[in-house]
Coordinates of C-alpha atoms and ligand atoms in Angstrom, one line a residue:
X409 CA 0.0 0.0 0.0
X410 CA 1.3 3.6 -0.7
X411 CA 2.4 5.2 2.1
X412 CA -0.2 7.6 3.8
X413 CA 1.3 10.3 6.2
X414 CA -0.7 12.0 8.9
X415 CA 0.0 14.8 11.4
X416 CA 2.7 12.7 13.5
X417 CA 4.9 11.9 10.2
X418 CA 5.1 15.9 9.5
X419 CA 8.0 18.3 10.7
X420 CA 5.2 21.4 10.8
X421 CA 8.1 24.2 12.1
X422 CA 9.7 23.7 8.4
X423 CA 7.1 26.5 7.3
X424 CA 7.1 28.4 11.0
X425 CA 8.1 31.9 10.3
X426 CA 7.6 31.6 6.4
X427 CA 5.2 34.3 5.3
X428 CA 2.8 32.4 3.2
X429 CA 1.2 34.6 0.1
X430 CA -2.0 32.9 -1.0
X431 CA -3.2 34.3 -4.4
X432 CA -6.3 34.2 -5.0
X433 CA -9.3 34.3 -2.8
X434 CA -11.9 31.8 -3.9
X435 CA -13.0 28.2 -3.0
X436 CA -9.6 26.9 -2.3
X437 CA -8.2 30.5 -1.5
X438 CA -10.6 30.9 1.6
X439 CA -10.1 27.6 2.7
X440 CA -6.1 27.7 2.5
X441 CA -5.5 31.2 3.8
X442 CA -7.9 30.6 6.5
X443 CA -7.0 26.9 7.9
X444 CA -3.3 28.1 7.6
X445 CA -3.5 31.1 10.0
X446 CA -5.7 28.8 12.4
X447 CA -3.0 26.5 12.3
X448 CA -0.5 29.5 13.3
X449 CA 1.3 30.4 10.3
X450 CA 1.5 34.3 8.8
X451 CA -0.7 34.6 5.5
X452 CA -1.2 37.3 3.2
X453 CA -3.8 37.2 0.2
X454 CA -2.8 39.0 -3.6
X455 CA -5.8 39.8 -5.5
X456 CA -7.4 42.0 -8.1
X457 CA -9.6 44.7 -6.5
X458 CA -13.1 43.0 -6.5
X459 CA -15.6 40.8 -4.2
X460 CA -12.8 38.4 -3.5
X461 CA -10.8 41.3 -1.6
X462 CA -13.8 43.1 0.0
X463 CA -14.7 38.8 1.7
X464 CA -10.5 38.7 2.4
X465 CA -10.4 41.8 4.0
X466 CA -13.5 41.0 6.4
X467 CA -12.1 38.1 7.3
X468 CA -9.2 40.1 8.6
X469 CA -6.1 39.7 6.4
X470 CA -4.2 41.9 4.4
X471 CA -4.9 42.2 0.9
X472 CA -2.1 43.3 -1.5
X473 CA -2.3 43.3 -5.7
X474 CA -1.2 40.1 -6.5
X475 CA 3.0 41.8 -7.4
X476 CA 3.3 43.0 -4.0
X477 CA 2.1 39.8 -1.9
X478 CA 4.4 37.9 -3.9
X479 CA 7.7 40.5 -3.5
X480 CA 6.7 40.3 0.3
X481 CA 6.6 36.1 0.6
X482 CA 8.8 33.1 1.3
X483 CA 5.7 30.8 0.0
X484 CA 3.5 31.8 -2.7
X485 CA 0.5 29.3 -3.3
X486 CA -1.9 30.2 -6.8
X487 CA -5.6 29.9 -6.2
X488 CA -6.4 31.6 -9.4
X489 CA -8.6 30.1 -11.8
X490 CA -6.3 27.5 -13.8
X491 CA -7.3 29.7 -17.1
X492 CA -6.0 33.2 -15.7
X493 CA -2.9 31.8 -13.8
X494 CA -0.2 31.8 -16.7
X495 CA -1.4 36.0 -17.7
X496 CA -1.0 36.4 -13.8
X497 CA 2.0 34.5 -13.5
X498 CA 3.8 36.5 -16.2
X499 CA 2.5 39.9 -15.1
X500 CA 2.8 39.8 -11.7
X501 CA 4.5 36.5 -10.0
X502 CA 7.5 36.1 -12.4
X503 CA 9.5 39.2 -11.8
X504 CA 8.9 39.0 -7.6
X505 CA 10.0 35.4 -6.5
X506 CA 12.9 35.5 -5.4
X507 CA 15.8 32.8 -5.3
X508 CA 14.3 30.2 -2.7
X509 CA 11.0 30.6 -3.1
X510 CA 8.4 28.5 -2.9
X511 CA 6.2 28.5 -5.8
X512 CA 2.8 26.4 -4.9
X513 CA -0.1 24.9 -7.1
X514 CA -3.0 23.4 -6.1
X515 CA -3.7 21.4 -9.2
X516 CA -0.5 20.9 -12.0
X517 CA -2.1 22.1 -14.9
X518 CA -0.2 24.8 -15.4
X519 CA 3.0 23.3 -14.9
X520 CA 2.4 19.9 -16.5
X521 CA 0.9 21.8 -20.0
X522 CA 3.9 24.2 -19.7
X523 CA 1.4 26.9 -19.7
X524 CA 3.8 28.6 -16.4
X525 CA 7.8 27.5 -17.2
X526 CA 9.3 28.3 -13.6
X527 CA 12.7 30.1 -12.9
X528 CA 14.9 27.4 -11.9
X529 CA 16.2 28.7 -8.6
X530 CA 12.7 28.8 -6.5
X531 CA 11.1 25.2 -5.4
X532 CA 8.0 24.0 -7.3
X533 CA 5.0 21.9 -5.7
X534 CA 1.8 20.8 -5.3
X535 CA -0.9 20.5 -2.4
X536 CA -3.9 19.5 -4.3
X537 CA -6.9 18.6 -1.6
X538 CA -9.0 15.9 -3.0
X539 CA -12.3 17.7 -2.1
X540 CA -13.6 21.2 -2.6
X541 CA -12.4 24.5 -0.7
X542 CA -15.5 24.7 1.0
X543 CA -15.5 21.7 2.4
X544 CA -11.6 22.1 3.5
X545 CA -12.7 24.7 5.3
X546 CA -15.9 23.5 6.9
X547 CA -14.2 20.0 7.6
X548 CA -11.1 22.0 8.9
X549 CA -13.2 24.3 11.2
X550 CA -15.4 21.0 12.5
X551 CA -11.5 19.2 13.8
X552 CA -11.4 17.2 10.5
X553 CA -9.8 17.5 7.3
X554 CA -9.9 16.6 3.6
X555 CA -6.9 14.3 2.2
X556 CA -4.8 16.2 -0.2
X557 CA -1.7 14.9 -2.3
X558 CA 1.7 16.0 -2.5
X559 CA 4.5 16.5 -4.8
X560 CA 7.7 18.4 -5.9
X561 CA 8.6 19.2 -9.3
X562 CA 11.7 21.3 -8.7
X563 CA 13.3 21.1 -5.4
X564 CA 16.5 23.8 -5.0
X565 CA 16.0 24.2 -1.4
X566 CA 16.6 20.4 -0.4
X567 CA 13.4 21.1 1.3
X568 CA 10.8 21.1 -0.9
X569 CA 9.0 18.0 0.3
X570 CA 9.3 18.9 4.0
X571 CA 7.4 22.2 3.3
X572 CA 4.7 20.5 1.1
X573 CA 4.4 18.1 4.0
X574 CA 4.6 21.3 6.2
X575 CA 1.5 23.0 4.3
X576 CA -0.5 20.0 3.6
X577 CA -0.8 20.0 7.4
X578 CA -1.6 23.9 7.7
X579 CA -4.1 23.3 5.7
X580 CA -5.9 20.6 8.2
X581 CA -5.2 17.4 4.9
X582 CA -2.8 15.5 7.6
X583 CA -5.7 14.8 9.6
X584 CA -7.2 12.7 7.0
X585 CA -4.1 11.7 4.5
X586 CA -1.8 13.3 2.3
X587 CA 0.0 11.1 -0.3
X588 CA 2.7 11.2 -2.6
X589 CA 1.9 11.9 -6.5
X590 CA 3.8 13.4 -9.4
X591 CA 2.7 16.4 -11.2
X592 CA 1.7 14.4 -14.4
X593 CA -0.4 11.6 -11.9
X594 CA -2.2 15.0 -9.9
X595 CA -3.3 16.4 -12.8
X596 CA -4.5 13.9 -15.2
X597 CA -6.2 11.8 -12.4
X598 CA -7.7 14.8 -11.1
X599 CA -9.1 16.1 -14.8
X600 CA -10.3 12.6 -15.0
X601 CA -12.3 12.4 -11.8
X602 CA -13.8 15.7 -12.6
X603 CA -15.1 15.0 -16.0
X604 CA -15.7 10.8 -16.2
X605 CA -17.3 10.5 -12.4
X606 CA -17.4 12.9 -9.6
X607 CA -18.9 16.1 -11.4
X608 CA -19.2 15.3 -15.4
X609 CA -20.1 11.1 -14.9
X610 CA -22.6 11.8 -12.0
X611 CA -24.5 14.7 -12.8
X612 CA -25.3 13.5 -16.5
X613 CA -26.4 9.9 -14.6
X614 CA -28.5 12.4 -12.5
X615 CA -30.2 14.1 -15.2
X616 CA -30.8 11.0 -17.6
X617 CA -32.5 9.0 -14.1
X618 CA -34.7 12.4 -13.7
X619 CA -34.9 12.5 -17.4
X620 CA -36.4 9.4 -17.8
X621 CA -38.7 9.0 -15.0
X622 CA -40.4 12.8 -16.4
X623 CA -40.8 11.5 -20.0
X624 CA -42.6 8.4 -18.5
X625 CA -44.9 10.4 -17.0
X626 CA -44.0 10.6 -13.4
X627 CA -44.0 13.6 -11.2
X628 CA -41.2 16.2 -12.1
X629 CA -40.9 16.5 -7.9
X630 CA -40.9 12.4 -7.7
X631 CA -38.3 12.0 -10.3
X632 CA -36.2 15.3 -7.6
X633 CA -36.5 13.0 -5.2
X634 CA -35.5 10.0 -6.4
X635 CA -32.5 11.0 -8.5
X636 CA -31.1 14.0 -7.2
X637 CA -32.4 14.5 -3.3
X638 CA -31.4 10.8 -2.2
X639 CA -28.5 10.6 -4.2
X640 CA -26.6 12.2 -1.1
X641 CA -27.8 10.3 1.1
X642 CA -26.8 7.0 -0.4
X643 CA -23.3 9.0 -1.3
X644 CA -22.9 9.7 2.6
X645 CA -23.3 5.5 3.2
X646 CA -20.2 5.2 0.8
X647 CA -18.2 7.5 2.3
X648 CA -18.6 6.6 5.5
X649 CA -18.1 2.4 5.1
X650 CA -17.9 1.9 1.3
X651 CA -20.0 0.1 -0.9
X652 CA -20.8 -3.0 2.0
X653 CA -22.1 -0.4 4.5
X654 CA -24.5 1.2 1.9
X655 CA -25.9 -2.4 0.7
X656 CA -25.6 -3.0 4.5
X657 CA -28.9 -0.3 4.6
X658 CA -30.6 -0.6 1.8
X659 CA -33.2 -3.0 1.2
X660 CA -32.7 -6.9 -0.9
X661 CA -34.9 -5.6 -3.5
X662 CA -32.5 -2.5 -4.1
X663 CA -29.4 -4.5 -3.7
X664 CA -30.5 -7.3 -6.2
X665 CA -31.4 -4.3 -8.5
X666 CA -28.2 -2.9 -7.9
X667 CA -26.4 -6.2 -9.1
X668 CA -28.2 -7.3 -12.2
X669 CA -29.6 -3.4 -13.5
X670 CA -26.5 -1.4 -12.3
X671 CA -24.3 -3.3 -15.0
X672 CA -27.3 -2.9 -17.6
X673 CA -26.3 1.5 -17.3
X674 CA -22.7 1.7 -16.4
X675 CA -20.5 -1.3 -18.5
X676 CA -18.0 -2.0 -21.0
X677 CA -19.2 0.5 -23.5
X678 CA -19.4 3.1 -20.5
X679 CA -15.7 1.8 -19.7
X680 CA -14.7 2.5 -23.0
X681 CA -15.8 6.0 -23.6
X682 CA -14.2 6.8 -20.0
X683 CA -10.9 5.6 -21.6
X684 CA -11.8 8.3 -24.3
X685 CA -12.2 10.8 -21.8
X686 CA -8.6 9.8 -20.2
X687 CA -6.7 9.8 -23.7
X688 CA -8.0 13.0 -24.3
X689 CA -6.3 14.0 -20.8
X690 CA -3.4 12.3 -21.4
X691 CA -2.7 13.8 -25.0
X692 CA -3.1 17.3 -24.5
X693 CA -6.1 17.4 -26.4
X694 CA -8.9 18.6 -23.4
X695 CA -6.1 20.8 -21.7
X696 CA -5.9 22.8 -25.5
X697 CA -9.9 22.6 -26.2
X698 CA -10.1 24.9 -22.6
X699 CA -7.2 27.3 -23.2
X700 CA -8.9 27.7 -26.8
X701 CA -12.3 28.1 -25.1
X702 CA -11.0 30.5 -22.4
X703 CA -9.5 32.3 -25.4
X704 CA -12.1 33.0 -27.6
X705 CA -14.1 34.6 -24.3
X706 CA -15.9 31.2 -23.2
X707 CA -18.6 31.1 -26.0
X708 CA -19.5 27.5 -25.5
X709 CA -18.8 27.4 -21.4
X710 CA -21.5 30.0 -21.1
X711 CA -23.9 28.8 -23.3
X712 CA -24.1 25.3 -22.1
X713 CA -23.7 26.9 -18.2
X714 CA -27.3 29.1 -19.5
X715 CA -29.2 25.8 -21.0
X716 CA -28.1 23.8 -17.9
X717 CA -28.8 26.7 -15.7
X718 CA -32.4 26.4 -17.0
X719 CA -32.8 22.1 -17.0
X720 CA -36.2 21.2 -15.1
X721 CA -34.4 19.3 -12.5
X722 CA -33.0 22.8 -11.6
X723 CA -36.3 24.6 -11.9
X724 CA -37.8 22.0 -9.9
X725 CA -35.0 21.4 -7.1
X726 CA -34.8 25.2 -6.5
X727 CA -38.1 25.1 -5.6
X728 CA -37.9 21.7 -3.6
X729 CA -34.9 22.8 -1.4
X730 CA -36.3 26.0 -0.4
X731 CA -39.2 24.0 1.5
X732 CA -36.3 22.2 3.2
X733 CA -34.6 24.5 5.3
X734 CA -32.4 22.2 6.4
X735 CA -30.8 21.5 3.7
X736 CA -27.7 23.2 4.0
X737 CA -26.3 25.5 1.3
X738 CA -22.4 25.6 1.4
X739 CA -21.9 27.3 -1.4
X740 CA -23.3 30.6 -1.3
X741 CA -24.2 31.9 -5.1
X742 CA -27.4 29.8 -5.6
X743 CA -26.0 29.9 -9.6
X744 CA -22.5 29.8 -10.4
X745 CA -21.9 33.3 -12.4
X746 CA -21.5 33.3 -15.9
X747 CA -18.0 34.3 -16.1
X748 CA -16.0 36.1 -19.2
X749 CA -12.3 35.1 -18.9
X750 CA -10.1 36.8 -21.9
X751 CA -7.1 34.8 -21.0
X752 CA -5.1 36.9 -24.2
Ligands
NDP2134 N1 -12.5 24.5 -6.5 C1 -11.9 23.5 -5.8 O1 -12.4 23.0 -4.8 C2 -10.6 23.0 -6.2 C3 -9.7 23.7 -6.9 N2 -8.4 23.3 -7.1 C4 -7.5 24.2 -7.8 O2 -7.3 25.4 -7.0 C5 -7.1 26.5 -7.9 C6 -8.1 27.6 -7.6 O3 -9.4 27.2 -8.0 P1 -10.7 27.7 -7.3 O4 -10.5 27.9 -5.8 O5 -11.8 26.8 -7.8 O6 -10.8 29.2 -7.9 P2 -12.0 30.2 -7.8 O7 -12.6 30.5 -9.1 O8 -13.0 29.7 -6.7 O9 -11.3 31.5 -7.2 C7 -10.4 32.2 -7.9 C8 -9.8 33.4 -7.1 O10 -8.9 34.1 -8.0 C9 -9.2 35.4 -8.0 N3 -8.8 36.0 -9.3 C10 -9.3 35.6 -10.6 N4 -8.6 36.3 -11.5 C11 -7.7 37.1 -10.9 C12 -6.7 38.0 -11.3 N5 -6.6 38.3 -12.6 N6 -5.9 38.6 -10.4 C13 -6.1 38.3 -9.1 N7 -7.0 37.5 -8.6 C14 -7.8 36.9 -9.5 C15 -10.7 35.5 -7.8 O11 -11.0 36.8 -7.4 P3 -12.3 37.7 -8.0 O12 -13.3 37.7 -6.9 O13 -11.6 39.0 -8.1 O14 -12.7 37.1 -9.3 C16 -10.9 34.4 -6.8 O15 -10.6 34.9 -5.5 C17 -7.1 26.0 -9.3 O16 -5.8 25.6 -9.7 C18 -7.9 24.7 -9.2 O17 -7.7 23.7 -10.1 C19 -7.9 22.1 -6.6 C20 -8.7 21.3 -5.9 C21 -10.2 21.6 -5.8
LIG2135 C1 -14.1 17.4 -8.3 C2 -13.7 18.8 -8.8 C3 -12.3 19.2 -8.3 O1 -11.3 18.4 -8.9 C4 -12.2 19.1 -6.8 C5 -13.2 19.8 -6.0 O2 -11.5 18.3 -6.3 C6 -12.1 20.7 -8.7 O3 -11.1 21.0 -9.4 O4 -12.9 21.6 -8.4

């Protein structure tokens, strides 16, 4: 089994002292800059001026343009959006890092496409949680964490794992796991996940269940409930105890439809078109469709985002989940804005 490290395997005064810049206030921003001054370590956040600085600047740090946080740091981690961080890099980070530096990622795209090509006298790594900012921050702020791998693609200091390690734990991921990876394995597993299962595979299963069920005939609200609504609730069985503990709870008559039906969606076919997905990871040829995309000003990212925006299980869920109160809303935008990003 790979080796798994936790908060007794970590030298955490490696990054004591270090002022940390954190660029880039968003989901993972928050979560990192906040987590790491809980955990005692000095953080400053670069941004543009904008929402992201007003929410930084209540939450009590100081907010520099994105040139002086880095002239100022030992560490500097990007939280930009993958698409803006080679403009930023070169306009702002480049010319400021200083021999020694740590330059940070959360996710390798950049460096793995050779969108950024780093001096060669700072250390280069990732900490990539394996979860979204919002919930390293809400698992962080409840004494838990979110696992997150590791890895160094330039190391000049002789320290460049130690830190990572060092960070990783800031960041609350050594309560739950951080792992080795490689810069190539972070971001082409990570791409993967996103698009074949955990965001692109699962919400299209979502739709096509609610989809179904509503062409049948069925209640739009029935179909809400059946597809979307439990679908976190069986998802909270698997984390917790994997797929035993969910069967474990359900009934016979959904397990034995789970055996014999499950295969009947999700099989070989499904298998091969994820492979597909993967050799269009692995050959460059998704990483160039979304620098082209974020090029031409995000014409097909926006229009899809509208059309989906608008999808009756939306319409229909909105509705649902304001009767439910308790349903809690981590994310606070009930849509995701419609973003232009001119990346050129
Ligand atoms: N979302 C997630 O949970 C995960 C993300 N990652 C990685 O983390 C990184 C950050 O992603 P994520 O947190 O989703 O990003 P978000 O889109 O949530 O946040 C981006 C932040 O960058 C700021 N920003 C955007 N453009 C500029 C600019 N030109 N100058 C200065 N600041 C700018 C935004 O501020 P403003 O308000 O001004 O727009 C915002 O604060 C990416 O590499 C991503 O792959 C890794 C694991 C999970
Ligand atoms: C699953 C999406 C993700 O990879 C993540 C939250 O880990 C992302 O990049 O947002």
């Amino acid at each position: 089994m790979a080796k798994v490290l936790y908060e007794k395997d970590i030298q955490k005064e490696v990054l004591q002292g270090k002022k940390i810049a954190v660029v880039g206030y968003g989901s993972q921003g928050h979560a990192h800059a906040l987590n790491l001054r809980e955990s005692g370590h000095e953080v400053v956040i670069g941004l543009r001026p904008g929402k992201s600085q007003a929410k930084a600047e209540e939450d009590g740090f100081n907010v520099y343009p994105v040139a002086e946080a880095v002239e100022q740091a030992d560490v500097v981690m990007i939280l930009l959006p993958d698409e803006m961080q080679q403009k930023v890099y070169e306009e702002s980070i480049k010319s400021n890092l200083k021999a020694g530096n740590a330059l940070v990622f959360a996710h390798g795209f950049n460096i793995h496409f050779s969108q950024i090509v780093p001096p060669a006298d700072v250390d280069v790594f990732l900490v990539a949680p394996k979860g979204p900012g919002h919930l390293v921050r809400r698992t962080y702020e409840e004494g838990a964490g979110v696992p997150a791998l590791y890895g160094v693609y330039q190391d000049v200091t002789g320290n460049a794992k130690e830190l990572a390690l060092a960070y990783a734990q800031g960041i609350g991921a050594a309560r739950a796991g951080v792992l080795e990876t490689s810069f190539q394995e972070e971001t082409e597993t990570d791409l993967f996940g996103e698009q074949a299962v955990l965001c692109g595979g699962v919400t299209s299963l979502i739709k096509s269940g609610f989809e179904t069920l509503v062409e049948a005939g069925y209640q739009p609200e029935v179909a809400y409930f059946e597809c979307m609504h439990e679908m976190k609730l069986i998802v909270d069985l698997l984390y917790e105890g994997g797929l035993e503990n969910m069967r474990y709870s359900i009934s016979d008559t959904a397990q034995w439809g789970d055996f014999v039906s499950g295969p009947r969606v999700v099989n070989e076919d499904t298998k091969a078109r994820m492979k597909d997905v993967l050799t269009d990871i692995q050959d460059g040829k998704f990483a160039k469709g979304w620098i082209l995309e974020n090029q031409a000003g995000r014409p097909q990212f926006n229009a899809i985002n509208n059309q989906e925006n608008k999808h009756q299980i939306e319409t229909v869920g909105r509705e649902l989940r304001d009767l439910m109160p308790f349903v809690k809303q981590s994310v606070k935008s009930k849509q995701k804005d419609v973003k232009v990003h001119v990346t050129n």
